[in-house]
């Protein structure tokens, strides 16, 4: 069992059940063709990446009545030699192996792709001696968030907030709807209480200062150039210290794997990447039944 599996809620099995039901809403015509002879299928990895999504893959085949045996630990980097490497074996009837094949591969490919990007970003931070947090965002696929956030964890990145109930993040629309940063923060403090942090998205240093004065815990400097970010981050941290508070500064907005190191600057506590889940190349896996 992967050490990361402990992160998952017990309800994730129901999610897998719904995905299998989506794929077989009535009859499995191809399953009828292959029958119930016992078979062994080999899982190959055909492109380099971090292996992630093992508990989901296991649960798919548990529900179809198959058994998975892994050759690698989850979280390791896999480098296929001669085009492919054996990652696992799946044992069960031919019909039941194929029943779970596509759902399992879709999960594993995307989860591993996200983990791979997260790992590369974390390695860039380490190389740059950046001590802050490398995080994802809530820009996830509806219905697939748990898998995508799990991939971030396996890759070594922070998941950021899991959902709207995790932290108060006041973005531009919240501010425009309430009239000001101060109004939005005050309303958030009234409802969130002492236990939930409040973050404010800011487009300028002046907005960041207003957020600090209003009582925000985290200031997001959004869509700043690296040059502007370098100055603003230091100034915002100093403003917070002058107020006797340790304000966290998050850099966000259009930061990619290619530009990440330009934002790994003094004064930055968190860098968040929407690209950790958007337009991520999948790791290439295939499942082949022995013949």
XYZ file of N, CA and C in Angstrom:
873
model
N 0.848 -1.199 0.000
C 0.000 0.000 0.000
C 0.879 1.243 0.000
N 0.578 2.202 -0.865
C 1.331 3.450 -0.925
C 1.150 4.240 0.366
N 2.233 4.888 0.820
C 2.129 5.718 2.031
C 1.188 6.891 1.814
N 1.011 7.309 0.573
C 0.138 8.449 0.271
C -1.341 8.075 0.365
N -1.641 6.783 0.352
C -3.040 6.348 0.375
C -3.761 6.823 1.634
N -2.997 7.035 2.715
C -3.613 7.494 3.967
C -4.238 8.875 3.835
N -3.882 9.615 2.793
C -4.454 10.938 2.568
C -5.904 10.871 2.096
N -6.302 9.756 1.537
C -7.587 9.686 0.831
C -8.750 9.433 1.776
N -9.877 10.106 1.538
C -11.075 9.851 2.344
C -11.682 8.511 1.959
N -12.379 7.863 2.876
C -12.995 6.568 2.535
C -14.016 6.674 1.411
N -14.526 7.869 1.174
C -15.532 8.047 0.124
C -14.951 7.962 -1.283
N -13.603 7.899 -1.414
C -13.043 7.880 -2.767
C -13.446 6.607 -3.510
N -13.751 5.534 -2.776
C -14.179 4.296 -3.427
C -15.505 4.499 -4.158
N -16.377 5.336 -3.601
C -17.655 5.618 -4.268
C -17.436 6.404 -5.556
N -16.421 7.260 -5.537
C -16.096 8.015 -6.746
C -15.654 7.072 -7.861
N -14.794 6.120 -7.510
C -14.359 5.126 -8.493
C -15.556 4.333 -9.013
N -16.456 3.963 -8.112
C -17.655 3.223 -8.505
C -18.480 4.004 -9.523
N -18.594 5.309 -9.318
C -19.373 6.132 -10.252
C -18.691 6.230 -11.606
N -17.357 6.249 -11.617
C -16.639 6.317 -12.898
C -16.778 5.013 -13.674
N -16.762 3.895 -12.973
C -16.978 2.617 -13.651
C -18.399 2.534 -14.199
N -19.362 3.039 -13.414
C -20.752 3.037 -13.878
C -20.933 3.946 -15.086
N -20.195 5.054 -15.116
C -20.259 5.957 -16.270
C -19.771 5.248 -17.533
N -18.758 4.388 -17.372
C -18.155 3.721 -18.528
C -18.971 2.500 -18.967
N -19.747 1.912 -18.032
C -20.583 0.761 -18.384
C -21.993 1.018 -17.860
N -22.748 1.885 -18.522
C -24.092 2.210 -18.034
C -25.116 1.114 -18.292
N -24.808 0.233 -19.244
C -25.767 -0.838 -19.534
C -25.010 -2.146 -19.764
N -24.662 -2.451 -21.030
C -23.995 -3.706 -21.362
C -22.533 -3.468 -21.718
N -21.681 -4.430 -21.338
C -20.282 -4.417 -21.754
C -20.140 -5.408 -22.906
N -20.353 -4.910 -24.110
C -20.372 -5.799 -25.271
C -19.013 -6.444 -25.523
N -17.932 -5.639 -25.374
C -16.593 -6.195 -25.586
C -16.252 -7.233 -24.543
N -16.758 -7.044 -23.318
C -16.510 -8.019 -22.272
C -17.116 -9.379 -22.600
N -18.271 -9.357 -23.255
C -18.904 -10.604 -23.679
C -17.999 -11.349 -24.657
N -17.331 -10.601 -25.507
C -16.478 -11.207 -26.537
C -15.312 -11.968 -25.925
N -14.673 -11.377 -24.885
C -13.440 -11.982 -24.354
C -13.712 -13.041 -23.294
N -14.857 -12.989 -22.628
C -15.197 -14.011 -21.646
C -14.463 -13.884 -20.327
N -14.513 -14.974 -19.527
C -14.023 -14.938 -18.148
C -12.800 -15.812 -17.898
N -12.064 -16.146 -18.926
C -10.817 -16.902 -18.722
C -9.838 -16.063 -17.908
N -9.131 -16.712 -16.982
C -8.146 -16.004 -16.163
C -6.960 -15.561 -17.027
N -6.575 -14.298 -16.856
C -5.489 -13.724 -17.636
C -4.574 -12.880 -16.750
N -3.396 -12.582 -17.292
C -2.469 -11.644 -16.657
C -2.207 -10.510 -17.639
N -2.401 -9.278 -17.178
C -2.125 -8.103 -18.012
C -0.936 -7.358 -17.422
N -0.073 -6.888 -18.283
C 1.125 -6.163 -17.855
C 0.925 -4.674 -18.070
N 1.201 -3.903 -17.025
C 1.141 -2.440 -17.112
C 2.523 -1.933 -17.475
N 2.607 -1.247 -18.617
C 3.872 -0.670 -19.075
C 3.840 0.852 -18.920
N 4.965 1.419 -18.550
C 5.158 2.864 -18.632
C 6.051 3.133 -19.832
N 5.605 4.050 -20.708
C 6.314 4.274 -21.969
C 6.890 5.685 -22.109
N 6.770 6.502 -21.054
C 7.401 7.822 -21.059
C 7.857 8.128 -19.641
N 8.915 8.946 -19.490
C 9.428 9.205 -18.146
C 8.464 10.027 -17.305
N 8.450 9.775 -16.000
C 7.591 10.548 -15.113
C 7.556 9.960 -13.718
N 6.824 10.625 -12.850
C 6.636 10.183 -11.472
C 5.394 9.298 -11.410
N 5.522 8.130 -10.817
C 4.384 7.228 -10.679
C 3.452 7.749 -9.591
N 2.202 8.037 -9.940
C 1.220 8.561 -8.986
C -0.174 8.097 -9.383
N -0.989 7.832 -8.365
C -2.358 7.377 -8.600
C -2.562 5.914 -8.279
N -1.605 5.314 -7.598
C -1.659 3.877 -7.302
C -2.923 3.464 -6.537
N -3.328 4.169 -5.476
C -4.533 3.728 -4.757
C -5.794 3.749 -5.621
N -5.885 4.715 -6.531
C -7.042 4.799 -7.424
C -7.033 3.620 -8.403
N -5.856 3.346 -8.957
C -5.695 2.225 -9.883
C -6.068 0.919 -9.188
N -5.551 0.742 -7.957
C -5.869 -0.474 -7.192
C -7.364 -0.611 -6.943
N -8.003 0.518 -6.604
C -9.430 0.469 -6.270
C -10.275 0.142 -7.493
N -9.890 0.643 -8.653
C -10.617 0.291 -9.878
C -10.640 -1.222 -10.038
N -9.475 -1.839 -9.905
C -9.410 -3.277 -10.156
C -9.910 -4.105 -8.975
N -9.888 -3.542 -7.780
C -10.551 -4.229 -6.669
C -12.040 -4.352 -6.948
N -12.615 -3.261 -7.469
C -14.051 -3.272 -7.737
C -14.429 -4.152 -8.925
N -13.474 -4.404 -9.804
C -13.776 -5.307 -10.918
C -13.330 -6.736 -10.619
N -12.830 -6.979 -9.409
C -12.489 -8.341 -9.007
C -11.124 -8.812 -9.445
N -10.191 -7.872 -9.645
C -8.834 -8.218 -10.070
C -7.827 -7.874 -8.976
N -6.593 -8.361 -9.130
C -5.529 -8.118 -8.164
C -4.351 -7.484 -8.886
N -3.791 -6.404 -8.289
C -2.666 -5.675 -8.877
C -1.418 -5.919 -8.051
N -0.309 -6.223 -8.726
C 0.997 -6.359 -8.086
C 1.944 -5.351 -8.712
N 2.543 -4.493 -7.886
C 3.371 -3.394 -8.383
C 4.855 -3.738 -8.346
N 5.589 -3.215 -9.320
C 7.039 -3.377 -9.376
C 7.774 -2.149 -8.847
N 7.049 -1.027 -8.668
C 7.643 0.222 -8.200
C 6.811 0.791 -7.068
N 7.458 1.557 -6.198
C 6.768 2.304 -5.161
C 6.192 3.590 -5.749
N 5.029 3.978 -5.282
C 4.463 5.249 -5.720
C 5.388 6.399 -5.325
N 5.520 7.378 -6.226
C 6.363 8.541 -5.957
C 7.739 8.459 -6.565
N 8.125 7.301 -7.096
C 9.453 7.188 -7.698
C 9.429 7.732 -9.130
N 10.575 8.167 -9.592
C 10.740 8.573 -10.989
C 10.987 7.332 -11.829
N 10.246 7.203 -12.904
C 10.388 6.047 -13.792
C 10.999 6.511 -15.111
N 12.028 5.796 -15.539
C 12.708 6.121 -16.788
C 12.698 4.875 -17.681
N 11.746 4.779 -18.596
C 11.655 3.589 -19.444
C 12.916 3.386 -20.280
N 13.360 2.148 -20.344
C 14.481 1.770 -21.193
C 13.938 1.034 -22.412
N 14.495 1.341 -23.564
C 14.055 0.694 -24.809
C 12.562 0.881 -25.057
N 12.046 2.035 -24.655
C 10.678 2.386 -24.999
C 9.622 2.077 -23.966
N 9.913 1.155 -23.024
C 8.895 0.855 -22.018
C 9.522 0.097 -20.855
N 8.824 0.127 -19.712
C 9.261 -0.622 -18.538
C 8.017 -1.194 -17.858
N 8.136 -2.397 -17.320
C 7.022 -3.036 -16.618
C 6.851 -2.374 -15.254
N 5.631 -1.899 -14.994
C 5.334 -1.196 -13.748
C 4.497 -2.062 -12.804
N 3.603 -2.881 -13.353
C 2.721 -3.698 -12.520
C 2.118 -4.820 -13.351
N 1.484 -5.763 -12.651
C 0.694 -6.806 -13.295
C -0.704 -6.809 -12.697
N -1.680 -7.058 -13.548
C -3.073 -7.160 -13.117
C -3.554 -8.569 -13.446
N -4.082 -9.281 -12.427
C -4.562 -10.648 -12.605
C -6.074 -10.705 -12.383
N -6.751 -11.399 -13.264
C -8.192 -11.553 -13.146
C -8.760 -12.077 -14.452
N -10.068 -12.181 -14.539
C -10.666 -12.649 -15.784
C -10.476 -11.582 -16.859
N -10.388 -12.017 -18.097
C -10.169 -11.091 -19.214
C -11.239 -10.004 -19.226
N -12.493 -10.415 -19.007
C -13.602 -9.460 -19.037
C -13.425 -8.390 -17.962
N -13.028 -8.795 -16.781
C -12.938 -7.862 -15.677
C -11.683 -6.981 -15.748
N -10.627 -7.500 -16.332
C -9.445 -6.652 -16.564
C -9.815 -5.524 -17.515
N -10.483 -5.876 -18.619
C -10.826 -4.865 -19.619
C -11.925 -3.926 -19.128
N -12.735 -4.395 -18.203
C -13.764 -3.547 -17.610
C -13.145 -2.334 -16.908
N -12.007 -2.540 -16.272
C -11.380 -1.446 -15.536
C -10.248 -0.749 -16.264
N -9.833 -1.308 -17.407
C -8.619 -0.828 -18.075
C -8.612 0.676 -18.336
N -9.604 1.193 -19.037
C -9.548 2.584 -19.481
C -9.680 3.554 -18.311
N -10.579 3.261 -17.381
C -10.723 4.135 -16.215
C -9.408 4.189 -15.444
N -8.801 3.032 -15.209
C -7.558 2.973 -14.441
C -6.424 3.706 -15.147
N -6.300 3.513 -16.449
C -5.219 4.162 -17.193
C -5.409 5.676 -17.258
N -6.650 6.115 -17.425
C -6.903 7.565 -17.467
C -6.483 8.229 -16.157
N -6.816 7.589 -15.046
C -6.446 8.131 -13.741
C -4.934 8.163 -13.588
N -4.296 7.044 -13.877
C -2.855 6.926 -13.655
C -2.069 7.893 -14.535
N -2.481 8.035 -15.797
C -1.755 8.897 -16.730
C -1.803 10.355 -16.299
N -2.986 10.835 -15.922
C -3.108 12.248 -15.539
C -2.489 12.516 -14.171
N -2.757 11.634 -13.222
C -2.202 11.823 -11.888
C -0.672 11.832 -11.941
N -0.103 10.942 -12.722
C 1.352 10.877 -12.852
C 1.900 12.099 -13.579
N 1.159 12.619 -14.558
C 1.586 13.829 -15.249
C 1.649 15.020 -14.315
N 0.643 15.159 -13.449
C 0.616 16.261 -12.491
C 1.732 16.091 -11.472
N 1.917 14.874 -10.982
C 2.998 14.615 -10.027
C 4.357 14.920 -10.638
N 4.516 14.633 -11.912
C 5.789 14.884 -12.591
C 6.083 16.377 -12.681
N 5.060 17.159 -13.043
C 5.273 18.608 -13.095
C 5.521 19.175 -11.700
N 4.777 18.696 -10.719
C 4.989 19.143 -9.347
C 6.416 18.837 -8.896
N 6.919 17.648 -9.216
C 8.276 17.255 -8.840
C 9.308 18.161 -9.509
N 9.112 18.465 -10.779
C 10.070 19.330 -11.482
C 10.088 20.732 -10.872
N 8.913 21.252 -10.530
C 8.840 22.582 -9.921
C 9.499 22.596 -8.551
N 9.287 21.536 -7.778
C 9.926 21.446 -6.463
C 11.437 21.337 -6.614
N 11.904 20.607 -7.601
C 13.343 20.479 -7.841
C 13.948 21.803 -8.289
N 13.189 22.573 -9.079
C 13.654 23.909 -9.465
C 13.801 24.790 -8.235
N 12.831 24.731 -7.338
C 12.894 25.516 -6.100
C 14.108 25.127 -5.269
N 14.367 23.839 -5.177
C 15.528 23.377 -4.405
C 16.830 23.855 -5.043
N 16.884 23.785 -6.369
C 18.086 24.234 -7.067
C 18.324 25.723 -6.877
N 17.234 26.496 -6.771
C 17.332 27.936 -6.587
C 17.461 28.320 -5.106
N 17.511 27.310 -4.228
C 17.546 27.536 -2.774
C 16.354 28.375 -2.312
N 15.222 28.161 -2.969
C 13.984 28.845 -2.597
C 13.342 28.084 -1.458
N 13.109 28.736 -0.341
C 12.605 28.069 0.854
C 11.084 28.120 0.967
N 10.434 28.782 0.032
C 8.984 28.911 0.101
C 8.257 27.676 -0.402
N 6.945 27.786 -0.430
C 6.054 26.695 -0.807
C 5.767 26.740 -2.305
N 5.851 25.598 -2.958
C 5.424 25.442 -4.348
C 4.038 24.801 -4.313
N 3.040 25.496 -4.846
C 1.653 25.056 -4.666
C 0.891 24.988 -5.985
N -0.147 24.179 -5.981
C -1.092 24.150 -7.091
C -2.148 25.215 -6.877
N -3.296 25.041 -7.520
C -4.419 25.968 -7.354
C -5.710 25.155 -7.397
N -6.838 25.863 -7.402
C -8.150 25.222 -7.513
C -8.581 25.112 -8.977
N -7.668 25.326 -9.902
C -7.963 25.179 -11.327
C -7.855 23.697 -11.686
N -8.837 22.956 -11.216
C -8.851 21.512 -11.394
C -10.066 21.101 -12.223
N -10.067 19.855 -12.671
C -11.156 19.335 -13.488
C -12.336 18.956 -12.593
N -13.528 19.484 -12.853
C -14.687 19.109 -12.024
C -14.852 17.587 -11.952
N -14.997 17.087 -10.738
C -15.149 15.660 -10.531
C -13.847 14.896 -10.415
N -12.745 15.534 -10.757
C -11.446 14.849 -10.779
C -10.454 15.505 -9.820
N -10.937 16.440 -8.998
C -10.042 17.231 -8.144
C -9.228 16.372 -7.192
N -9.862 15.367 -6.598
C -9.145 14.558 -5.622
C -7.927 13.892 -6.251
N -8.069 13.368 -7.454
C -6.940 12.748 -8.149
C -5.857 13.782 -8.435
N -6.259 14.954 -8.885
C -5.284 15.979 -9.270
C -4.553 16.544 -8.051
N -5.275 16.790 -6.968
C -4.630 17.251 -5.748
C -3.710 16.171 -5.170
N -4.132 14.925 -5.291
C -3.309 13.802 -4.845
C -1.993 13.769 -5.622
N -2.064 13.993 -6.917
C -0.852 14.027 -7.738
C 0.125 15.101 -7.277
N -0.411 16.271 -6.876
C 0.454 17.330 -6.340
C 1.203 16.837 -5.105
N 0.475 16.169 -4.207
C 1.089 15.655 -2.976
C 2.205 14.669 -3.289
N 1.937 13.731 -4.186
C 2.937 12.725 -4.522
C 4.167 13.373 -5.141
N 3.954 14.424 -5.943
C 5.065 15.106 -6.586
C 5.851 16.030 -5.671
N 5.332 16.281 -4.466
C 6.056 17.109 -3.506
C 5.618 18.550 -3.453
N 4.460 18.865 -4.053
C 3.944 20.232 -4.026
C 2.827 20.355 -2.994
N 2.520 21.585 -2.633
C 1.409 21.865 -1.725
C 0.112 21.908 -2.538
N -0.973 21.420 -1.953
C -2.240 21.389 -2.689
C -2.966 22.733 -2.701
N -2.467 23.733 -1.929
C -3.175 24.999 -1.748
C -4.528 24.674 -1.110
N -5.559 25.465 -1.339
C -6.843 25.140 -0.714
C -7.554 24.059 -1.531
N -8.173 23.154 -0.818
C -8.847 22.045 -1.489
C -10.174 22.482 -2.105
N -10.832 23.470 -1.466
C -12.166 23.864 -1.910
C -12.515 25.208 -1.288
N -13.708 25.689 -1.533
C -14.134 26.996 -1.037
C -14.312 27.034 0.481
N -14.336 25.885 1.110
C -14.501 25.842 2.562
C -13.173 25.808 3.306
N -12.067 25.684 2.570
C -10.765 25.505 3.211
C -10.169 26.810 3.709
N -10.271 27.857 2.940
C -9.699 29.153 3.279
C -10.517 30.221 2.573
N -10.538 31.430 3.121
C -11.214 32.529 2.437
C -10.212 33.174 1.486
N -10.477 33.093 0.193
C -9.664 33.810 -0.778
C -10.546 34.860 -1.450
N -10.201 36.109 -1.223
C -10.971 37.220 -1.781
C -10.294 37.700 -3.055
N -10.921 37.396 -4.177
C -10.372 37.768 -5.471
C -11.035 39.055 -5.969
N -10.683 39.468 -7.180
C -11.152 40.755 -7.691
C -12.673 40.865 -7.693
N -13.356 39.774 -8.048
C -14.821 39.825 -8.085
C -15.436 40.012 -6.697
N -14.826 39.405 -5.678
C -15.310 39.620 -4.310
C -15.167 41.094 -3.920
N -14.031 41.655 -4.298
C -13.745 43.044 -3.927
C -14.673 43.999 -4.671
N -14.859 43.770 -5.977
C -15.751 44.635 -6.752
C -17.187 44.511 -6.255
N -17.584 43.302 -5.866
C -18.963 43.091 -5.422
C -19.255 43.756 -4.080
N -18.214 43.936 -3.255
C -18.420 44.534 -1.928
C -17.982 45.990 -1.857
N -17.294 46.462 -2.896
C -16.925 47.871 -2.949
C -15.494 48.184 -2.611
N -14.836 47.335 -1.818
C -13.432 47.595 -1.468
C -12.830 46.368 -0.807
N -11.505 46.350 -0.770
C -10.794 45.281 -0.059
C -11.174 45.290 1.410
N -11.222 46.465 1.995
C -11.557 46.579 3.423
C -12.931 46.006 3.717
N -13.920 46.339 2.904
C -15.268 45.807 3.102
C -15.285 44.283 2.995
N -14.561 43.767 2.009
C -14.551 42.320 1.786
C -13.879 41.587 2.947
N -12.751 42.108 3.410
C -12.045 41.469 4.522
C -12.887 41.522 5.796
N -13.494 42.661 6.063
C -14.325 42.788 7.264
C -15.486 41.787 7.256
N -16.110 41.639 6.100
C -17.217 40.683 5.989
C -16.724 39.255 6.175
N -15.542 38.976 5.623
C -14.972 37.637 5.762
C -14.638 37.329 7.219
N -14.076 38.293 7.915
C -13.727 38.091 9.321
C -14.969 37.852 10.173
N -16.071 38.501 9.825
C -17.311 38.327 10.577
C -17.820 36.897 10.495
N -17.665 36.280 9.312
C -18.263 34.959 9.106
C -17.279 33.814 9.334
N -15.989 34.061 9.107
C -15.005 32.971 9.145
C -14.480 32.682 10.542
N -14.546 33.639 11.434
C -14.044 33.427 12.781
C -12.525 33.428 12.829
N -11.992 32.924 13.941
C -10.547 33.010 14.160
C -9.767 31.885 13.492
N -10.433 30.805 13.104
C -9.705 29.599 12.693
C -9.424 29.516 11.204
N -9.998 30.403 10.406
C -9.830 30.327 8.952
C -9.038 31.538 8.462
N -7.959 31.272 7.733
C -7.141 32.367 7.215
C -7.847 33.079 6.059
N -7.475 34.338 5.895
C -8.042 35.163 4.828
C -6.921 35.622 3.910
N -7.098 35.355 2.618
C -6.133 35.778 1.602
C -6.818 36.755 0.662
N -6.058 37.766 0.221
C -6.601 38.773 -0.689
C -5.732 38.852 -1.937
N -6.380 38.765 -3.087
C -5.700 38.942 -4.370
C -5.503 40.431 -4.623
N -4.263 40.834 -4.877
C -3.936 42.256 -5.036
C -3.221 42.495 -6.363
N -3.604 43.583 -7.008
C -3.015 43.944 -8.297
C -1.937 45.014 -8.174
N -1.738 45.539 -6.976
C -0.755 46.605 -6.766
C -0.289 46.585 -5.316
N 0.799 47.285 -5.050
C 1.272 47.402 -3.666
C 0.241 48.127 -2.813
N -0.410 49.144 -3.362
C -1.408 49.898 -2.600
C -2.533 48.979 -2.138
N -2.985 48.084 -3.015
C -4.016 47.130 -2.619
C -3.504 46.180 -1.542
N -2.247 45.770 -1.652
C -1.660 44.891 -0.642
C -1.627 45.567 0.723
N -1.275 46.841 0.741
C -1.232 47.575 2.013
C -2.633 47.683 2.618
N -3.637 47.911 1.776
C -5.007 47.980 2.275
C -5.429 46.635 2.865
N -5.040 45.558 2.189
C -5.384 44.224 2.684
C -4.758 43.963 4.050
N -3.511 44.391 4.223
C -2.833 44.204 5.512
C -3.525 45.026 6.596
N -3.808 46.271 6.284
C -4.480 47.144 7.260
C -5.850 46.600 7.656
N -6.517 45.918 6.718
C -7.856 45.378 6.989
C -7.812 44.093 7.802
N -6.616 43.468 7.877
C -6.477 42.270 8.692
C -6.282 40.978 7.935
N -5.928 41.044 6.646
C -5.674 39.826 5.874
C -4.449 39.096 6.414
N -4.443 37.784 6.263
C -3.318 36.960 6.695
C -2.321 36.705 5.575
N -2.841 36.651 4.358
C -2.021 36.329 3.184
C -2.332 37.327 2.087
N -1.288 37.816 1.444
C -1.450 38.728 0.318
C -0.961 38.025 -0.936
N -1.843 37.929 -1.933
C -1.443 37.380 -3.220
C -1.098 38.531 -4.167
N 0.128 38.541 -4.639
C 0.537 39.518 -5.647
C 0.290 38.863 -6.999
N -0.717 39.361 -7.703
C -1.235 38.675 -8.883
C -0.801 39.358 -10.168
N -0.232 38.557 -11.077
C 0.163 39.029 -12.411
C 1.184 40.161 -12.365
N 2.119 40.102 -11.435
C 3.243 41.031 -11.390
C 4.357 40.495 -12.284
N 5.103 41.385 -12.904
C 6.319 40.959 -13.589
C 7.340 40.536 -12.546
N 8.355 39.746 -12.927
C 9.378 39.373 -11.944
C 10.043 40.592 -11.297
N 10.295 41.650 -12.090
C 10.943 42.842 -11.556
C 10.055 43.542 -10.539
N 8.777 43.695 -10.876
C 7.844 44.335 -9.955
C 7.617 43.462 -8.723
N 7.583 42.147 -8.915
C 7.386 41.217 -7.805
C 8.531 41.307 -6.805
N 9.748 41.438 -7.317
C 10.922 41.485 -6.436
C 10.823 42.642 -5.455
N 10.418 43.803 -5.945
C 10.297 44.984 -5.081
C 9.073 44.884 -4.187
N 7.935 44.501 -4.760
C 6.678 44.492 -4.010
C 6.718 43.488 -2.864
N 7.289 42.310 -3.093
C 7.306 41.277 -2.050
C 8.048 41.761 -0.815
N 9.188 42.380 -1.013
C 9.972 42.887 0.119
C 9.217 43.997 0.837
N 8.601 44.887 0.066
C 7.863 45.996 0.674
C 6.645 45.510 1.467
N 5.942 44.545 0.926
C 4.752 44.028 1.598
C 5.137 43.311 2.893
N 6.225 42.533 2.854
C 6.680 41.874 4.074
C 7.058 42.911 5.134
N 7.721 43.980 4.697
C 8.128 45.038 5.627
C 6.909 45.741 6.223
N 5.889 45.956 5.395
C 4.649 46.574 5.875
C 4.008 45.706 6.955
N 3.997 44.414 6.739
C 3.435 43.513 7.719
C 4.224 43.507 9.020
N 5.543 43.485 8.904
C 6.388 43.493 10.098
C 6.189 44.773 10.895
N 6.037 45.888 10.185
C 5.808 47.175 10.858
C 4.498 47.161 11.638
N 3.542 46.347 11.162
C 2.260 46.224 11.859
C 2.299 45.133 12.928
N 3.482 44.531 13.111
C 3.635 43.491 14.110
C 3.060 42.149 13.700
N 2.959 41.908 12.377
C 2.365 40.667 11.887
C 3.236 40.053 10.797
N 3.254 38.735 10.772
C 3.985 38.021 9.721
C 3.015 37.716 8.583
N 2.974 38.598 7.613
C 2.088 38.431 6.463
C 2.750 37.496 5.459
N 2.003 36.470 5.044
C 2.507 35.592 3.990
C 2.258 36.242 2.633
N 3.242 36.135 1.753
C 3.137 36.708 0.409
C 3.139 35.574 -0.616
N 2.096 35.556 -1.436
C 1.965 34.549 -2.486
C 2.132 35.206 -3.847
N 2.966 34.601 -4.684
C 3.108 35.036 -6.070
C 2.251 34.130 -6.944
N 1.451 34.735 -7.827
C 0.568 33.936 -8.670
C 0.231 34.710 -9.935
N -0.396 34.008 -10.870
C -0.865 34.663 -12.091
C 0.061 34.465 -13.261
N -0.209 33.448 -14.060
C 0.536 33.240 -15.300
C 1.941 32.711 -15.125
N 2.289 32.223 -13.945
C 3.630 31.683 -13.721
C 3.659 30.242 -14.220
N 4.653 29.924 -15.027
C 4.741 28.608 -15.651
C 6.007 27.888 -15.198
N 6.096 26.641 -15.611
C 7.302 25.871 -15.317
C 8.536 26.550 -15.906
N 8.359 27.197 -17.056
C 9.492 27.840 -17.726
C 9.916 29.145 -17.049
N 8.980 29.841 -16.411
C 9.298 31.141 -15.788
C 9.416 31.056 -14.267
N 9.229 29.876 -13.712
C 9.126 29.726 -12.256
C 10.309 30.314 -11.507
N 11.518 30.032 -11.966
C 12.682 30.457 -11.192
C 12.813 31.972 -11.115
N 12.195 32.700 -12.043
C 12.242 34.159 -11.989
C 11.439 34.718 -10.807
N 10.534 33.894 -10.264
C 9.678 34.330 -9.162
C 10.115 33.757 -7.807
N 11.193 33.014 -7.799
C 11.687 32.442 -6.546
C 12.595 33.452 -5.876
N 11.950 34.435 -5.258
C 12.596 35.663 -4.807
C 12.492 35.838 -3.292
N 13.364 36.650 -2.708
C 13.223 36.997 -1.291
C 11.875 37.670 -1.038
N 11.246 37.318 0.068
C 9.954 37.897 0.412
C 8.781 37.082 -0.061
N 8.997 36.132 -0.973
C 7.921 35.280 -1.469
C 7.838 34.023 -0.605
N 6.670 33.780 -0.039
C 6.465 32.597 0.793
C 5.832 31.449 0.024
N 5.042 31.771 -0.979
C 4.301 30.763 -1.742
C 4.309 31.170 -3.210
N 4.523 30.209 -4.090
C 4.285 30.422 -5.519
C 3.236 29.408 -5.942
N 2.132 29.883 -6.501
C 1.068 28.969 -6.926
C 0.998 28.920 -8.450
N 0.743 27.717 -8.946
C 0.781 27.449 -10.385
C -0.538 26.831 -10.843
N -1.326 27.593 -11.600
C -2.478 27.000 -12.255
C -2.048 25.967 -13.273
N -0.835 26.155 -13.804
C -0.313 25.243 -14.825
C 0.090 23.888 -14.256
N 0.028 23.743 -12.929
C 0.325 22.427 -12.368
C -0.739 21.412 -12.771
N -1.943 21.903 -13.080
C -3.026 21.016 -13.505
C -3.551 21.331 -14.898
N -3.186 22.469 -15.455
C -3.690 22.858 -16.769
C -2.656 22.545 -17.843
N -3.103 21.924 -18.932
C -2.238 21.600 -20.074
C -1.036 20.762 -19.663
N -1.274 19.823 -18.753
C -0.182 18.968 -18.277
C -0.038 17.751 -19.187
N 1.160 17.484 -19.709
C 1.354 16.257 -20.488
C 1.165 15.035 -19.597
N 0.421 14.072 -20.068
C 0.210 12.843 -19.308
C 1.402 11.905 -19.463
N 1.642 11.091 -18.445
C 2.612 10.012 -18.573
C 1.927 8.878 -19.332
N 2.654 8.260 -20.243
C 2.081 7.271 -21.159
C 2.158 5.863 -20.548
N 0.996 5.296 -20.247
C 0.912 3.924 -19.745
C 0.055 3.095 -20.700
N 0.319 1.815 -20.737
C -0.546 0.896 -21.494
C -0.666 -0.416 -20.719
N -1.782 -1.103 -20.928
C -2.052 -2.360 -20.247
C -2.282 -3.431 -21.305
N -1.454 -4.473 -21.301
C -1.519 -5.490 -22.335
C -1.722 -6.885 -21.734
N -2.745 -7.579 -22.190
C -3.014 -8.948 -21.747
C -2.077 -9.902 -22.481
N -1.466 -10.798 -21.710
C -0.570 -11.781 -22.317
C -1.337 -12.730 -23.231
N -0.680 -13.111 -24.324
C -1.348 -14.037 -25.262
C -0.412 -15.165 -25.649
